[in-house]
Amino acid sequence: MPELVEVELSRQLAGALAGRRVRSVEVPDPYASPLGPRALAQALIGTEFGLPRRRGKLLLLDTDGPTLALHFGMSGRLRLDGRTALGPLRYAPSGLEVRWLRFSLGLEDGGRLELFDPRRLARVTLDPDEESLGPDAATLTLAQLRSALGRGHRSALKACLLDQRRVAGIGNLICDEVLWRSGLAPSRPAGSLGETELHRLHRQLRKTIALLLDQGGSHTGTLTPLRRRGSRCPKDGSPLARSVVGNRTTYWCPAHQR
DNA sequence: CTTAATGTTGTCTG
DNA sequence: CCAGACAACATTAA
């Protein structure tokens, strides 16, 4: 679930952390962090949270000490004081089982921040390298998009959009949805877009992200439910193609995506 | 049992 | 040097 949209919803949930202090640190699955449980505890206990930030798919929880960074991998989700920001997990519809709790913080006021992750690809770090991420997709300017794609001259458009160093936050579902709405083929060389196409892509990117946020998830688009063999394009009725682009399964309409 | 999965990273190859 | 292919990571569920 964790593309920009889910992480943003988690950031909003984490807003309630501001001004609260860490009392305890638990790491039931040490695999979740390259830092040991001890280092995390030492760095975090007693610190006070500020307002949470997000860059791409990274949730940044600033404290008056280090910045706690959460990356949700494929199946991570956040719970704060018993509340979550997202609907059921695709790979764990039953949701928040104790065996999937990988990291948690007890707060001085009795509250609790918990990271659940069935698939164990989520990561907890401190003071991450934020600058290696490209500009955030939700607020990307046309100029930023142009330069992100320009440098990727001959690599596939979709591969560029998924590259977090170029643009941060776009995942597989958002990418396919945006390209479908933009009428652009995922395998188009990124550098081949004309100014009109670039404009269209930029507009659809911003619009789609806002829509998906509003609807509560990356999976709420038009194309997502059609990600199975035999589906047809809702725009023109053509059979959707299924291929691999940028290492990810890609659904698209060869009829109107050019 | 097989396959695919909302992600990232490193390695190999042409 | 570049882009693409592929495996690995670890697990769930259809």
CSV table of C-alpha atoms (C1' of nucleotides) in Angstrom, one decimal:
chain,number,residue,atom,x,y,z
A,1,MET,CA,0.0,0.0,0.0
A,2,PRO,CA,2.7,2.4,0.5
A,3,GLU,CA,3.0,4.9,-2.2
A,4,LEU,CA,3.0,8.6,-1.7
A,5,VAL,CA,-0.7,8.7,-1.1
A,6,GLU,CA,-0.6,6.1,1.8
A,7,VAL,CA,2.5,7.8,3.3
A,8,GLU,CA,0.8,11.2,3.2
A,9,LEU,CA,-2.3,9.8,5.0
A,10,SER,CA,0.1,8.3,7.5
A,11,ARG,CA,1.8,11.6,7.9
A,12,GLN,CA,-1.6,13.2,8.6
A,13,LEU,CA,-2.3,10.6,11.2
A,14,ALA,CA,1.2,11.2,12.8
A,15,GLY,CA,0.3,14.9,13.1
A,16,ALA,CA,-1.0,14.0,16.5
A,17,LEU,CA,2.5,13.2,17.6
A,18,ALA,CA,3.6,16.8,17.8
A,19,GLY,CA,4.6,18.0,21.2
A,20,ARG,CA,4.7,14.5,22.7
A,21,ARG,CA,7.7,12.7,24.2
A,22,VAL,CA,9.1,9.2,23.8
A,23,ARG,CA,9.1,7.1,26.9
A,24,SER,CA,10.1,3.7,25.5
A,25,VAL,CA,11.2,2.0,22.3
A,26,GLU,CA,10.4,-1.5,21.3
A,27,VAL,CA,11.7,-3.4,18.3
A,28,PRO,CA,10.0,-6.8,18.2
A,29,ASP,CA,11.6,-7.4,14.9
A,30,PRO,CA,15.2,-6.1,14.8
A,31,TYR,CA,15.3,-6.8,11.1
A,32,ALA,CA,13.2,-3.7,10.7
A,33,SER,CA,16.1,-1.4,11.4
A,34,PRO,CA,19.8,-1.4,10.4
A,35,LEU,CA,20.3,0.3,13.8
A,36,GLY,CA,20.0,-1.9,16.8
A,37,PRO,CA,17.1,-1.6,19.3
A,38,ARG,CA,19.6,-0.1,21.7
A,39,ALA,CA,20.8,2.6,19.4
A,40,LEU,CA,17.2,3.5,18.6
A,41,ALA,CA,16.2,3.6,22.2
A,42,GLN,CA,19.2,5.6,23.2
A,43,ALA,CA,18.6,8.2,20.4
A,44,LEU,CA,14.9,8.5,20.9
A,45,ILE,CA,13.9,8.1,24.5
A,46,GLY,CA,13.1,11.5,26.0
A,47,THR,CA,12.9,13.4,22.7
A,48,GLU,CA,9.9,15.5,21.8
A,49,PHE,CA,8.2,15.2,18.4
A,50,GLY,CA,7.6,18.2,16.1
A,51,LEU,CA,5.3,18.3,13.1
A,52,PRO,CA,5.8,15.3,10.8
A,53,ARG,CA,7.1,15.7,7.3
A,54,ARG,CA,7.0,13.5,4.2
A,55,ARG,CA,9.3,13.3,1.2
A,56,GLY,CA,8.2,10.8,-1.4
A,57,LYS,CA,7.5,7.6,0.3
A,58,LEU,CA,9.5,8.5,3.4
A,59,LEU,CA,7.7,9.6,6.5
A,60,LEU,CA,9.9,11.9,8.5
A,61,LEU,CA,9.3,12.4,12.2
A,62,ASP,CA,11.4,15.2,13.5
A,63,THR,CA,12.2,15.3,17.2
A,64,ASP,CA,14.4,17.7,19.2
A,65,GLY,CA,17.0,15.0,18.7
A,66,PRO,CA,17.3,12.9,15.6
A,67,THR,CA,14.8,12.6,12.8
A,68,LEU,CA,13.0,9.2,12.9
A,69,ALA,CA,12.4,8.0,9.3
A,70,LEU,CA,9.9,5.3,8.4
A,71,HIS,CA,9.8,3.6,5.1
A,72,PHE,CA,6.8,1.3,4.7
A,73,GLY,CA,8.1,-1.1,2.0
A,74,MET,CA,5.4,-3.1,0.4
A,75,SER,CA,3.0,-3.7,3.2
A,76,GLY,CA,3.9,-1.5,6.2
A,77,ARG,CA,1.3,0.6,8.0
A,78,LEU,CA,1.2,2.9,10.9
A,79,ARG,CA,-1.0,3.0,14.0
A,80,LEU,CA,-1.1,5.8,16.5
A,81,ASP,CA,-3.0,5.6,19.7
A,82,GLY,CA,-5.0,2.7,18.2
A,83,ARG,CA,-6.0,4.6,15.1
A,84,THR,CA,-4.9,3.9,11.5
A,85,ALA,CA,-5.1,6.1,8.4
A,86,LEU,CA,-5.7,3.3,5.9
A,87,GLY,CA,-8.2,0.7,5.0
A,88,PRO,CA,-7.4,-3.0,5.0
A,89,LEU,CA,-4.1,-4.2,3.7
A,90,ARG,CA,-4.1,-6.1,0.4
A,91,TYR,CA,-1.7,-8.7,1.7
A,92,ALA,CA,-3.1,-8.8,5.1
A,93,PRO,CA,-6.8,-8.0,5.1
A,94,SER,CA,-7.0,-9.1,8.7
A,95,GLY,CA,-4.8,-6.1,9.3
A,96,LEU,CA,-2.9,-5.4,12.5
A,97,GLU,CA,-1.9,-8.7,14.0
A,98,VAL,CA,0.6,-8.7,16.8
A,99,ARG,CA,3.0,-11.0,14.9
A,100,TRP,CA,3.3,-8.2,12.3
A,101,LEU,CA,4.3,-5.5,14.8
A,102,ARG,CA,7.9,-4.6,13.9
A,103,PHE,CA,8.6,-1.4,15.8
A,104,SER,CA,6.8,0.7,18.4
A,105,LEU,CA,7.2,3.7,20.6
A,106,GLY,CA,5.6,4.2,24.0
A,107,LEU,CA,4.9,7.9,24.6
A,108,GLU,CA,5.1,9.6,28.0
A,109,ASP,CA,1.3,10.4,28.0
A,110,GLY,CA,0.5,6.7,27.5
A,111,GLY,CA,0.0,6.8,23.8
A,112,ARG,CA,1.7,4.5,21.3
A,113,LEU,CA,3.1,4.6,17.8
A,114,GLU,CA,3.2,1.3,16.0
A,115,LEU,CA,4.6,0.0,12.7
A,116,PHE,CA,3.0,-3.2,11.4
A,117,ASP,CA,4.4,-4.9,8.4
A,118,PRO,CA,3.5,-8.5,7.3
A,119,ARG,CA,6.1,-8.6,4.5
A,120,ARG,CA,9.0,-7.2,6.5
A,121,LEU,CA,10.3,-4.9,3.9
A,122,ALA,CA,9.6,-1.7,5.9
A,123,ARG,CA,12.6,0.1,7.5
A,124,VAL,CA,13.2,2.3,10.5
A,125,THR,CA,16.2,4.6,10.4
A,126,LEU,CA,17.4,7.9,11.9
A,127,ASP,CA,18.5,11.0,10.0
A,128,PRO,CA,18.1,9.6,6.5
A,129,ASP,CA,19.7,11.1,3.4
A,130,GLU,CA,16.7,13.1,2.2
A,131,GLU,CA,18.6,14.8,-0.5
A,132,SER,CA,19.1,11.6,-2.5
A,133,LEU,CA,15.3,11.7,-3.2
A,134,GLY,CA,14.0,13.8,-6.1
A,135,PRO,CA,11.3,16.5,-5.7
A,136,ASP,CA,8.1,15.2,-4.2
A,137,ALA,CA,5.5,14.1,-6.8
A,138,ALA,CA,2.6,15.8,-5.1
A,139,THR,CA,4.1,19.2,-5.5
A,140,LEU,CA,6.2,18.7,-8.5
A,141,THR,CA,6.5,21.7,-10.9
A,142,LEU,CA,6.4,21.4,-14.6
A,143,ALA,CA,10.1,22.5,-14.8
A,144,GLN,CA,11.0,19.8,-12.3
A,145,LEU,CA,9.2,17.1,-14.3
A,146,ARG,CA,10.9,18.3,-17.4
A,147,SER,CA,14.3,18.0,-15.9
A,148,ALA,CA,13.6,14.7,-14.3
A,149,LEU,CA,12.6,13.2,-17.6
A,150,GLY,CA,15.1,15.0,-19.8
A,151,ARG,CA,18.1,13.4,-18.2
A,152,GLY,CA,16.6,10.0,-18.6
A,153,HIS,CA,16.9,10.4,-22.4
A,154,ARG,CA,16.3,6.9,-23.7
A,155,SER,CA,15.1,5.0,-20.7
A,156,ALA,CA,11.4,4.2,-20.4
A,157,LEU,CA,9.1,6.9,-19.2
A,158,LYS,CA,7.7,4.6,-16.5
A,159,ALA,CA,11.1,3.6,-15.3
A,160,CYS,CA,12.0,7.3,-14.9
A,161,LEU,CA,8.8,8.1,-13.0
A,162,LEU,CA,9.4,5.2,-10.6
A,163,ASP,CA,13.0,6.3,-10.0
A,164,GLN,CA,12.8,7.9,-6.6
A,165,ARG,CA,16.0,9.9,-7.2
A,166,ARG,CA,14.3,11.6,-10.1
A,167,VAL,CA,10.8,12.1,-8.7
A,168,ALA,CA,9.9,10.9,-5.2
A,169,GLY,CA,6.7,9.2,-4.3
A,170,ILE,CA,5.3,7.5,-7.4
A,171,GLY,CA,4.8,3.7,-7.1
A,172,ASN,CA,3.5,1.1,-9.5
A,173,LEU,CA,-0.2,1.8,-9.2
A,174,ILE,CA,0.0,5.6,-9.3
A,175,CYS,CA,2.3,5.4,-12.3
A,176,ASP,CA,0.1,3.2,-14.4
A,177,GLU,CA,-3.0,5.2,-13.5
A,178,VAL,CA,-1.3,8.5,-14.4
A,179,LEU,CA,0.1,7.2,-17.7
A,180,TRP,CA,-3.3,5.8,-18.6
A,181,ARG,CA,-5.0,9.1,-17.9
A,182,SER,CA,-2.2,11.0,-19.8
A,183,GLY,CA,-2.5,8.8,-22.9
A,184,LEU,CA,1.2,8.0,-22.8
A,185,ALA,CA,2.8,4.6,-23.4
A,186,PRO,CA,4.9,3.4,-20.4
A,187,SER,CA,7.7,2.3,-22.6
A,188,ARG,CA,8.1,5.7,-24.4
A,189,PRO,CA,11.6,7.0,-24.1
A,190,ALA,CA,11.4,9.6,-21.4
A,191,GLY,CA,13.3,12.1,-23.4
A,192,SER,CA,10.9,11.9,-26.4
A,193,LEU,CA,8.0,13.7,-24.8
A,194,GLY,CA,7.0,16.9,-26.6
A,195,GLU,CA,6.1,20.0,-24.6
A,196,THR,CA,2.4,19.3,-25.0
A,197,GLU,CA,2.7,15.8,-23.7
A,198,LEU,CA,4.9,17.0,-20.8
A,199,HIS,CA,2.2,19.4,-19.9
A,200,ARG,CA,-0.5,16.8,-20.0
A,201,LEU,CA,1.6,14.4,-17.9
A,202,HIS,CA,2.3,17.1,-15.3
A,203,ARG,CA,-1.4,18.1,-15.1
A,204,GLN,CA,-2.5,14.5,-14.8
A,205,LEU,CA,0.1,13.6,-12.2
A,206,ARG,CA,-0.9,16.4,-9.9
A,207,LYS,CA,-4.6,15.9,-10.5
A,208,THR,CA,-4.5,12.1,-10.0
A,209,ILE,CA,-2.5,12.3,-6.8
A,210,ALA,CA,-4.9,14.8,-5.4
A,211,LEU,CA,-7.8,12.5,-6.4
A,212,LEU,CA,-6.3,9.3,-5.0
A,213,LEU,CA,-5.5,11.2,-1.7
A,214,ASP,CA,-9.1,12.3,-1.6
A,215,GLN,CA,-10.4,8.8,-2.2
A,216,GLY,CA,-8.1,7.4,0.4
A,217,GLY,CA,-5.5,5.3,-1.4
A,218,SER,CA,-3.3,4.5,-4.5
A,219,HIS,CA,-5.6,1.6,-5.3
A,220,THR,CA,-8.7,3.8,-5.7
A,221,GLY,CA,-8.0,4.8,-9.3
A,222,THR,CA,-9.9,3.7,-12.4
A,223,LEU,CA,-7.2,1.4,-13.7
A,224,THR,CA,-6.3,-0.5,-10.5
A,225,PRO,CA,-9.3,-2.8,-10.4
A,226,LEU,CA,-8.5,-3.7,-14.0
A,227,ARG,CA,-5.1,-5.1,-13.2
A,228,ARG,CA,-5.8,-8.6,-14.3
A,229,ARG,CA,-5.7,-10.5,-17.5
A,230,GLY,CA,-8.6,-10.0,-19.9
A,231,SER,CA,-9.5,-6.5,-18.8
A,232,ARG,CA,-10.5,-3.8,-21.3
A,233,CYS,CA,-9.8,-0.1,-21.4
A,234,PRO,CA,-12.8,1.9,-20.0
A,235,LYS,CA,-12.0,4.7,-22.4
A,236,ASP,CA,-12.1,2.8,-25.7
A,237,GLY,CA,-12.9,-0.8,-24.9
A,238,SER,CA,-9.6,-2.1,-26.3
A,239,PRO,CA,-7.9,-5.1,-24.5
A,240,LEU,CA,-5.4,-3.8,-21.9
A,241,ALA,CA,-1.8,-5.0,-22.4
A,242,ARG,CA,0.2,-6.5,-19.6
A,243,SER,CA,3.9,-6.1,-19.8
A,244,VAL,CA,6.9,-5.5,-17.7
A,245,VAL,CA,8.4,-2.0,-17.7
A,246,GLY,CA,10.9,-0.7,-15.2
A,247,ASN,CA,10.9,-4.1,-13.6
A,248,ARG,CA,7.3,-3.9,-12.6
A,249,THR,CA,4.1,-5.4,-14.0
A,250,THR,CA,2.4,-2.8,-16.1
A,251,TYR,CA,-1.1,-2.6,-17.4
A,252,TRP,CA,-1.8,-0.1,-20.2
A,253,CYS,CA,-4.0,0.5,-23.2
A,254,PRO,CA,-2.0,0.3,-26.5
A,255,ALA,CA,-4.9,1.9,-28.3
A,256,HIS,CA,-4.9,5.3,-26.6
A,257,GLN,CA,-1.6,5.3,-24.8
A,258,ARG,CA,1.0,6.4,-27.3
B,1,DC,C1',1.9,-25.9,-5.6
B,2,DT,C1',2.5,-21.8,-8.3
B,3,DT,C1',2.4,-17.1,-9.0
B,4,DA,C1',2.2,-12.3,-8.1
B,5,DA,C1',2.3,-8.6,-4.9
B,6,DT,C1',1.2,-0.5,-3.7
B,7,DG,C1',9.4,-1.5,-2.9
B,8,DT,C1',14.5,-1.0,-3.0
B,9,DT,C1',19.1,-2.3,-4.1
B,10,DG,C1',22.9,-4.6,-6.0
B,11,DT,C1',24.9,-7.3,-9.8
B,12,DC,C1',25.4,-8.8,-14.3
B,13,DT,C1',25.1,-8.2,-19.4
B,14,DG,C1',25.0,-6.3,-23.9
C,1,DC,C1',28.8,4.9,-19.3
C,2,DC,C1',23.9,3.4,-19.9
C,3,DA,C1',19.8,0.7,-19.9
C,4,DG,C1',17.6,-3.5,-19.1
C,5,DA,C1',17.2,-8.0,-16.9
C,6,DC,C1',17.2,-10.4,-12.8
C,7,DA,C1',17.8,-11.9,-8.2
C,8,DA,C1',17.5,-11.0,-3.4
C,9,DC,C1',15.2,-9.5,0.6
C,10,DA,C1',10.6,-12.1,3.4
C,11,DT,C1',5.9,-13.0,3.5
C,12,DT,C1',1.0,-13.5,2.4
C,13,DA,C1',-2.8,-14.9,-0.2
C,14,DA,C1',-5.3,-16.2,-4.3
